[in-house]
């Protein structure tokens, strides 16, 4: 009896849509790690002691290459599968916000800081006078999970949520979310590098608190790389996301509000992420409404809502564009014509008044220095960040969308 052609076609289509929806750098990391593991499996290479992160090798032989080779090699099929399965939602979300080149720079920065934290802690613990543990200096760590833990911290901080769900079973405070995952993985899995994951969490917090700001270049650095000839073939890829937000087809808003749940792998029910792969019969209405950029059920925005969001984003982008001081009257007219809601009209009008030099109306929430520092650490100008937060009524995620639209 022939197999169910409808189910096979549906599964293949959904898998293709899922892969097409993964941005350029995230999909490249998945391919690189997967191919490296496959090649090692085919040739029988298992000398991971030569390429893993080994504190003793860095101290005695200065083998700096281990900082980067250790994150792309994996020890088993489950190891590489679960790491890449966790990377896809986290990396995709951060890449859509930051851009492909900026995310690559962040991964390199996090890999380096993870190694530095790992080396310092191993040296201190191994040579402490009270009870030394020299085994930490010879502990061999490989895998991308350290970077993933850093991304979990950064994405949780950027989302602004107060609590996160662990595998859909229970909620924990957002600030303790990464540490809860650290403990759970240590208890549930064997041969897990506690120090490697802990250093990933420390690097994530250091990044979100702005300790790496002096190492983060400005937008001109990323623009110069994107405009270089040797990267032209990558930039032309449809899944490549420019740091300036110049590829609207690849940009998907991440949040609609401050308390919106994240699309991360570990927040919410894990089976909900798997169910999107399952083939489902579509009605005619669903086929008409489905947008190619938002495959799957429950993710398609209505036509009226799309128009409102696009007009609102255009209005805010024009608001932030201070290159032409004569466009404030046009912005005010556009705001009246679009019919903004009462709670959004006030901050936008205030920002227009501030741009034109007129009186500013009383406003509710004021952006905190912590919110401003988070966006500045992502490479945005401080003045534009303040205006964007004012226009977004203090909503950090909406401000990110405004800034990305303004740069485009």
Short mmCIF file of C-alpha atoms in Angstrom, two decimals:
data_model
loop_
_atom_site.label_atom_id
_atom_site.label_comp_id
_atom_site.label_asym_id
_atom_site.label_seq_id
_atom_site.Cartn_x
_atom_site.Cartn_y
_atom_site.Cartn_z
CA UNK A 1 0.00 0.00 0.00
CA UNK A 2 1.38 3.41 -0.95
CA UNK A 3 2.31 5.77 1.88
CA UNK A 4 0.29 8.83 2.74
CA UNK A 5 1.45 11.31 0.09
CA UNK A 6 -0.34 14.22 1.79
CA UNK A 7 1.47 13.63 5.09
CA UNK A 8 4.85 13.24 3.39
CA UNK A 9 4.38 16.39 1.34
CA UNK A 10 3.20 18.30 4.39
CA UNK A 11 6.18 17.25 6.48
CA UNK A 12 8.63 18.04 3.71
CA UNK A 13 7.03 21.43 3.08
CA UNK A 14 7.05 22.36 6.76
CA UNK A 15 10.67 21.25 7.13
CA UNK A 16 11.59 23.39 4.12
CA UNK A 17 9.72 26.38 5.52
CA UNK A 18 11.36 25.88 8.91
CA UNK A 19 14.84 25.84 7.34
CA UNK A 20 14.12 28.81 5.04
CA UNK A 21 13.00 30.81 8.08
CA UNK A 22 16.40 30.39 9.79
CA UNK A 23 18.65 33.42 9.11
CA UNK A 24 21.99 33.16 7.34
CA UNK A 25 24.51 32.98 10.18
CA UNK A 26 22.44 30.69 12.39
CA UNK A 27 21.94 28.22 9.54
CA UNK A 28 25.66 28.49 8.69
CA UNK A 29 26.64 27.55 12.27
CA UNK A 30 24.26 24.58 12.15
CA UNK A 31 25.75 23.40 8.85
CA UNK A 32 29.36 23.85 10.00
CA UNK A 33 28.88 21.99 13.27
CA UNK A 34 26.87 19.24 11.58
CA UNK A 35 29.36 18.75 8.75
CA UNK A 36 32.33 18.70 11.14
CA UNK A 37 30.67 16.03 13.26
CA UNK A 38 29.76 13.99 10.17
CA UNK A 39 33.32 14.16 8.81
CA UNK A 40 34.75 13.12 12.19
CA UNK A 41 32.32 10.22 12.26
CA UNK A 42 33.19 9.06 8.74
CA UNK A 43 36.98 9.26 9.15
CA UNK A 44 36.89 7.90 12.69
CA UNK A 45 38.42 10.98 14.30
CA UNK A 46 37.92 11.00 18.08
CA UNK A 47 41.08 12.75 19.34
CA UNK A 48 39.09 15.56 20.90
CA UNK A 49 41.86 16.05 23.44
CA UNK A 50 43.78 17.85 20.66
CA UNK A 51 41.10 20.43 19.86
CA UNK A 52 39.02 20.79 23.06
CA UNK A 53 39.35 23.71 25.46
CA UNK A 54 42.08 22.60 27.85
CA UNK A 55 43.24 25.19 30.41
CA UNK A 56 46.56 23.43 30.91
CA UNK A 57 47.32 23.57 27.15
CA UNK A 58 46.60 27.31 27.02
CA UNK A 59 48.85 28.04 29.99
CA UNK A 60 51.78 25.78 29.11
CA UNK A 61 51.71 25.83 25.28
CA UNK A 62 49.61 28.95 24.54
CA UNK A 63 47.31 27.00 22.19
CA UNK A 64 44.84 29.83 21.63
CA UNK A 65 43.19 28.06 18.70
CA UNK A 66 41.41 25.81 21.21
CA UNK A 67 39.14 28.74 22.13
CA UNK A 68 37.40 28.45 18.76
CA UNK A 69 37.91 24.83 17.75
CA UNK A 70 36.29 23.69 20.98
CA UNK A 71 32.94 25.34 20.16
CA UNK A 72 32.45 23.74 16.71
CA UNK A 73 33.35 20.15 17.62
CA UNK A 74 30.91 17.83 19.41
CA UNK A 75 31.40 14.47 21.05
CA UNK A 76 28.23 12.60 20.05
CA UNK A 77 25.16 12.74 17.84
CA UNK A 78 22.90 13.75 20.73
CA UNK A 79 25.42 16.40 21.73
CA UNK A 80 25.42 18.17 18.36
CA UNK A 81 21.66 17.62 17.85
CA UNK A 82 20.51 19.18 21.10
CA UNK A 83 22.99 22.05 20.83
CA UNK A 84 21.86 22.95 17.32
CA UNK A 85 18.20 22.42 18.21
CA UNK A 86 18.64 24.95 21.03
CA UNK A 87 20.67 27.34 18.84
CA UNK A 88 18.08 27.68 16.07
CA UNK A 89 15.38 29.66 17.98
CA UNK A 90 17.85 31.64 20.08
CA UNK A 91 20.27 32.46 17.27
CA UNK A 92 17.49 33.27 14.81
CA UNK A 93 15.84 35.71 17.19
CA UNK A 94 19.08 37.50 18.07
CA UNK A 95 20.21 37.58 14.44
CA UNK A 96 16.98 39.25 13.33
CA UNK A 97 17.55 41.94 15.94
CA UNK A 98 21.31 42.44 15.57
CA UNK A 99 22.05 41.43 12.00
CA UNK A 100 24.25 38.61 10.73
CA UNK A 101 27.67 40.29 11.02
CA UNK A 102 26.95 41.76 14.45
CA UNK A 103 25.83 38.35 15.73
CA UNK A 104 29.01 36.77 14.34
CA UNK A 105 31.09 39.35 16.18
CA UNK A 106 29.10 38.69 19.34
CA UNK A 107 29.71 34.93 19.07
CA UNK A 108 33.46 35.50 18.69
CA UNK A 109 33.40 37.89 21.65
CA UNK A 110 31.44 35.45 23.81
CA UNK A 111 33.69 32.52 22.86
CA UNK A 112 36.74 34.55 23.90
CA UNK A 113 35.21 35.79 27.16
CA UNK A 114 33.98 32.28 28.01
CA UNK A 115 37.52 30.98 27.59
CA UNK A 116 38.97 33.76 29.74
CA UNK A 117 36.45 33.17 32.53
CA UNK A 118 37.04 29.41 32.27
CA UNK A 119 40.82 29.81 32.47
CA UNK A 120 40.72 32.23 35.41
CA UNK A 121 38.33 30.11 37.47
CA UNK A 122 40.28 26.92 36.70
CA UNK A 123 43.55 28.55 37.77
CA UNK A 124 42.07 29.95 40.98
CA UNK A 125 40.34 26.73 42.01
CA UNK A 126 43.24 24.46 40.99
CA UNK A 127 45.84 26.46 42.92
CA UNK A 128 43.90 27.73 45.91
CA UNK A 129 45.80 27.10 49.17
CA UNK A 130 42.82 25.71 51.09
CA UNK A 131 41.74 22.76 48.93
CA UNK A 132 43.18 22.71 45.41
CA UNK A 133 41.43 20.93 42.56
CA UNK A 134 44.10 20.45 39.87
CA UNK A 135 41.74 18.29 37.80
CA UNK A 136 40.07 21.45 36.46
CA UNK A 137 43.24 22.29 34.54
CA UNK A 138 43.00 19.02 32.62
CA UNK A 139 39.24 19.10 32.04
CA UNK A 140 38.52 18.86 28.30
CA UNK A 141 35.45 20.86 27.21
CA UNK A 142 33.91 20.89 23.70
CA UNK A 143 30.60 21.98 22.22
CA UNK A 144 28.57 25.09 21.43
CA UNK A 145 26.57 24.94 24.66
CA UNK A 146 28.66 27.61 26.41
CA UNK A 147 27.68 30.14 23.71
CA UNK A 148 24.06 28.95 23.94
CA UNK A 149 23.95 29.68 27.66
CA UNK A 150 25.28 33.17 26.94
CA UNK A 151 22.55 33.65 24.33
CA UNK A 152 19.91 32.49 26.82
CA UNK A 153 20.98 35.21 29.25
CA UNK A 154 21.09 37.90 26.54
CA UNK A 155 17.74 36.93 25.01
CA UNK A 156 16.08 36.75 28.44
CA UNK A 157 17.40 40.19 29.34
CA UNK A 158 16.32 41.66 26.01
CA UNK A 159 12.81 40.20 26.26
CA UNK A 160 12.06 42.13 29.47
CA UNK A 161 9.86 39.34 30.87
CA UNK A 162 9.67 38.79 34.62
CA UNK A 163 9.46 34.99 34.55
CA UNK A 164 10.30 32.15 32.20
CA UNK A 165 8.88 28.67 31.79
CA UNK A 166 11.22 25.69 32.09
CA UNK A 167 10.15 23.00 29.59
CA UNK A 168 6.54 24.10 30.12
CA UNK A 169 6.55 22.52 33.59
CA UNK A 170 7.02 25.45 35.97
CA UNK A 171 7.90 29.14 35.94
CA UNK A 172 11.01 30.68 37.47
CA UNK A 173 12.13 34.31 37.84
CA UNK A 174 13.82 35.47 34.66
CA UNK A 175 17.08 36.40 36.40
CA UNK A 176 17.45 32.83 37.70
CA UNK A 177 16.34 31.12 34.49
CA UNK A 178 19.82 30.33 33.13
CA UNK A 179 21.02 29.05 36.52
CA UNK A 180 18.01 26.74 36.82
CA UNK A 181 18.81 25.29 33.39
CA UNK A 182 22.43 24.90 34.46
CA UNK A 183 21.45 22.84 37.50
CA UNK A 184 18.88 20.75 35.61
CA UNK A 185 21.28 19.82 32.82
CA UNK A 186 23.95 18.98 35.35
CA UNK A 187 21.56 16.61 37.15
CA UNK A 188 19.92 15.06 34.08
CA UNK A 189 22.93 14.56 31.80
CA UNK A 190 26.32 12.96 32.23
CA UNK A 191 29.69 14.34 31.10
CA UNK A 192 28.37 17.91 31.15
CA UNK A 193 30.90 20.70 31.70
CA UNK A 194 29.56 22.65 34.66
CA UNK A 195 32.35 25.21 34.45
CA UNK A 196 31.89 25.68 30.69
CA UNK A 197 28.18 26.38 31.06
CA UNK A 198 28.72 28.61 34.10
CA UNK A 199 31.27 30.69 32.21
CA UNK A 200 28.72 31.06 29.38
CA UNK A 201 26.22 32.47 31.87
CA UNK A 202 28.82 34.86 33.29
CA UNK A 203 29.70 36.10 29.79
CA UNK A 204 26.02 36.63 29.01
CA UNK A 205 25.52 38.75 32.11
CA UNK A 206 28.73 40.69 31.41
CA UNK A 207 27.43 41.45 27.90
CA UNK A 208 23.97 42.55 29.07
CA UNK A 209 25.37 44.78 31.83
CA UNK A 210 27.58 46.60 29.33
CA UNK A 211 30.97 45.37 30.52
CA UNK A 212 31.95 44.64 26.92
CA UNK A 213 30.80 47.99 25.52
CA UNK A 214 34.36 49.17 24.98
CA UNK A 215 34.93 46.12 22.75
CA UNK A 216 31.81 46.62 20.60
CA UNK A 217 32.44 48.66 17.42
CA UNK A 218 30.06 51.20 15.96
CA UNK A 219 27.66 50.72 13.03
CA UNK A 220 30.27 51.94 10.52
CA UNK A 221 32.41 48.89 11.31
CA UNK A 222 29.64 46.47 10.36
CA UNK A 223 28.65 48.54 7.31
CA UNK A 224 32.23 48.44 6.04
CA UNK A 225 32.32 44.66 6.33
CA UNK A 226 28.94 44.24 4.64
CA UNK A 227 29.99 46.48 1.74
CA UNK A 228 33.28 44.64 1.16
CA UNK A 229 33.63 42.73 -2.11
CA UNK A 230 34.70 39.45 -0.51
CA UNK A 231 31.40 39.27 1.37
CA UNK A 232 29.19 40.33 -1.54
CA UNK A 233 28.05 36.79 -2.35
CA UNK A 234 26.88 36.28 1.25
CA UNK A 235 25.14 39.65 1.51
CA UNK A 236 23.10 38.85 -1.61
CA UNK A 237 21.69 35.76 0.07
CA UNK A 238 17.98 36.22 0.89
CA UNK A 239 18.50 35.00 4.46
CA UNK A 240 21.37 37.40 5.18
CA UNK A 241 20.29 40.18 7.56
CA UNK A 242 22.08 43.50 7.31
CA UNK A 243 23.05 45.19 10.56
CA UNK A 244 21.38 48.34 9.25
CA UNK A 245 18.09 46.50 8.83
CA UNK A 246 18.24 46.88 5.06
CA UNK A 247 16.72 43.46 4.33
CA UNK A 248 13.06 43.79 5.29
CA UNK A 249 12.14 40.40 3.84
CA UNK A 250 14.34 38.69 6.42
CA UNK A 251 13.27 40.83 9.36
CA UNK A 252 10.56 39.43 11.58
CA UNK A 253 9.44 41.32 14.72
CA UNK A 254 10.29 39.37 17.84
CA UNK A 255 7.90 40.79 20.42
CA UNK A 256 4.68 42.70 20.46
CA UNK A 257 4.77 43.71 24.10
CA UNK A 258 6.85 43.78 27.24
CA UNK A 259 5.36 40.61 28.67
CA UNK A 260 5.18 38.61 25.48
CA UNK A 261 6.50 35.07 25.77
CA UNK A 262 9.78 34.30 24.02
CA UNK A 263 10.19 31.90 21.14
CA UNK A 264 13.23 30.34 22.79
CA UNK A 265 13.46 26.57 22.93
CA UNK A 266 13.30 26.24 26.70
CA UNK A 267 10.54 28.80 27.35
CA UNK A 268 7.10 27.26 27.08
CA UNK A 269 6.21 23.73 26.16
CA UNK A 270 8.95 21.99 24.19
CA UNK A 271 6.36 19.89 22.39
CA UNK A 272 4.83 23.08 20.99
CA UNK A 273 8.08 23.66 19.08
CA UNK A 274 8.04 20.11 17.75
CA UNK A 275 4.37 20.23 16.75
CA UNK A 276 5.06 22.93 14.14
CA UNK A 277 6.86 20.25 12.11
CA UNK A 278 3.86 17.93 12.00
CA UNK A 279 1.85 17.91 8.76
CA UNK A 280 -1.65 19.36 9.02
CA UNK A 281 -4.43 19.73 6.49
CA UNK A 282 -5.15 23.32 5.60
CA UNK A 283 -8.50 24.84 4.79
CA UNK A 284 -8.95 27.26 1.95
CA UNK A 285 -9.14 30.21 4.37
CA UNK A 286 -5.84 29.24 5.99
CA UNK A 287 -4.13 28.92 2.61
CA UNK A 288 -5.28 32.40 1.60
CA UNK A 289 -4.17 34.05 4.84
CA UNK A 290 -0.79 32.32 5.16
CA UNK A 291 2.27 34.50 4.63
CA UNK A 292 5.46 32.88 3.32
CA UNK A 293 7.49 34.68 5.99
CA UNK A 294 5.35 33.26 8.81
CA UNK A 295 4.85 29.53 8.12
CA UNK A 296 2.74 27.48 10.47
CA UNK A 297 -0.53 28.07 12.25
CA UNK A 298 -1.11 30.95 14.61
CA UNK A 299 1.73 33.06 13.26
CA UNK A 300 0.06 34.82 10.33
CA UNK A 301 -0.96 38.41 10.96
CA UNK A 302 -4.19 39.70 9.48
CA UNK A 303 -4.12 42.12 6.58
CA UNK A 304 -5.57 44.97 8.63
CA UNK A 305 -3.13 44.39 11.46
CA UNK A 306 -0.21 44.24 9.00
CA UNK A 307 -1.23 47.56 7.51
CA UNK A 308 -1.50 49.17 10.94
CA UNK A 309 1.89 47.84 12.04
CA UNK A 310 3.55 48.91 8.79
CA UNK A 311 2.10 52.41 8.96
CA UNK A 312 3.01 52.69 12.63
CA UNK A 313 6.58 51.53 11.93
CA UNK A 314 6.88 53.95 9.01
CA UNK A 315 5.65 56.79 11.17
CA UNK A 316 8.14 55.96 13.92
CA UNK A 317 10.97 55.54 11.41
CA UNK A 318 10.23 58.98 9.95
CA UNK A 319 10.03 60.33 13.48
CA UNK A 320 13.58 59.14 14.23
CA UNK A 321 14.94 60.46 10.92
CA UNK A 322 16.26 63.87 11.95
CA UNK A 323 18.07 64.49 8.65
CA UNK A 324 15.18 66.67 7.45
CA UNK A 325 13.88 69.04 10.11
CA UNK A 326 10.95 70.08 7.93
CA UNK A 327 9.17 66.76 8.06
CA UNK A 328 7.68 67.13 11.53
CA UNK A 329 4.43 68.58 10.23
CA UNK A 330 4.10 65.65 7.82
CA UNK A 331 4.68 63.24 10.67
CA UNK A 332 2.01 64.88 12.79
CA UNK A 333 -0.44 64.76 9.90
CA UNK A 334 0.38 61.13 9.24
CA UNK A 335 -0.15 60.29 12.91
CA UNK A 336 -3.61 61.86 12.83
CA UNK A 337 -4.50 60.10 9.59
CA UNK A 338 -3.43 56.65 10.77
CA UNK A 339 -5.68 56.71 13.81
CA UNK A 340 -3.19 55.70 16.50
CA UNK A 341 -4.60 54.42 19.75
CA UNK A 342 -4.74 56.77 22.74
CA UNK A 343 -1.97 55.02 24.64
CA UNK A 344 0.44 55.16 21.65
CA UNK A 345 -0.48 58.68 20.40
CA UNK A 346 0.86 60.46 23.46
CA UNK A 347 4.52 59.31 23.30
CA UNK A 348 4.65 59.77 19.53
CA UNK A 349 3.31 63.32 19.75
CA UNK A 350 5.76 64.06 22.55
CA UNK A 351 8.65 62.82 20.42
CA UNK A 352 7.43 64.96 17.51
CA UNK A 353 7.27 67.97 19.77
CA UNK A 354 10.74 67.30 21.07
CA UNK A 355 12.08 67.05 17.51
CA UNK A 356 10.42 70.30 16.48
CA UNK A 357 11.48 72.11 19.63
CA UNK A 358 7.92 72.61 20.84
CA UNK A 359 6.36 71.91 24.25
CA UNK A 360 6.37 68.33 25.43
CA UNK A 361 3.20 66.91 26.90
CA UNK A 362 3.23 64.96 30.18
CA UNK A 363 4.22 61.35 29.58
CA UNK A 364 3.84 58.14 31.55
CA UNK A 365 6.78 55.74 31.75
CA UNK A 366 10.29 57.15 31.36
CA UNK A 367 13.06 55.03 29.91
CA UNK A 368 15.50 53.81 32.54
CA UNK A 369 19.25 54.03 32.17
CA UNK A 370 19.38 50.23 32.12
CA UNK A 371 17.11 50.08 29.07
CA UNK A 372 19.13 52.76 27.29
CA UNK A 373 22.41 50.99 28.09
CA UNK A 374 21.08 47.69 26.71
CA UNK A 375 20.26 49.25 23.35
CA UNK A 376 23.48 51.29 23.26
CA UNK A 377 25.43 48.06 23.84
CA UNK A 378 23.82 46.68 20.67
CA UNK A 379 25.47 49.47 18.64
CA UNK A 380 22.69 52.07 18.40
CA UNK A 381 23.30 55.77 18.98
CA UNK A 382 22.28 56.99 22.43
CA UNK A 383 20.22 59.93 21.15
CA UNK A 384 18.25 57.71 18.79
CA UNK A 385 17.76 55.16 21.57
CA UNK A 386 16.22 57.78 23.87
CA UNK A 387 13.87 59.00 21.14
CA UNK A 388 12.91 55.43 20.20
CA UNK A 389 12.12 54.50 23.81
CA UNK A 390 10.00 57.62 24.13
CA UNK A 391 8.12 56.76 20.96
CA UNK A 392 7.69 53.16 22.15
CA UNK A 393 6.28 54.29 25.51
CA UNK A 394 9.19 52.62 27.31
CA UNK A 395 8.71 49.25 25.57
CA UNK A 396 12.24 47.91 24.96
CA UNK A 397 11.26 45.48 22.19
CA UNK A 398 9.18 47.98 20.25
CA UNK A 399 12.09 50.43 20.52
CA UNK A 400 14.39 47.83 18.90
CA UNK A 401 11.96 47.49 15.99
CA UNK A 402 11.80 51.27 15.61
CA UNK A 403 15.59 51.56 15.58
CA UNK A 404 15.98 48.76 13.04
CA UNK A 405 13.33 50.33 10.79
CA UNK A 406 14.97 53.76 11.11
CA UNK A 407 18.38 52.39 10.13
CA UNK A 408 16.84 50.70 7.08
#
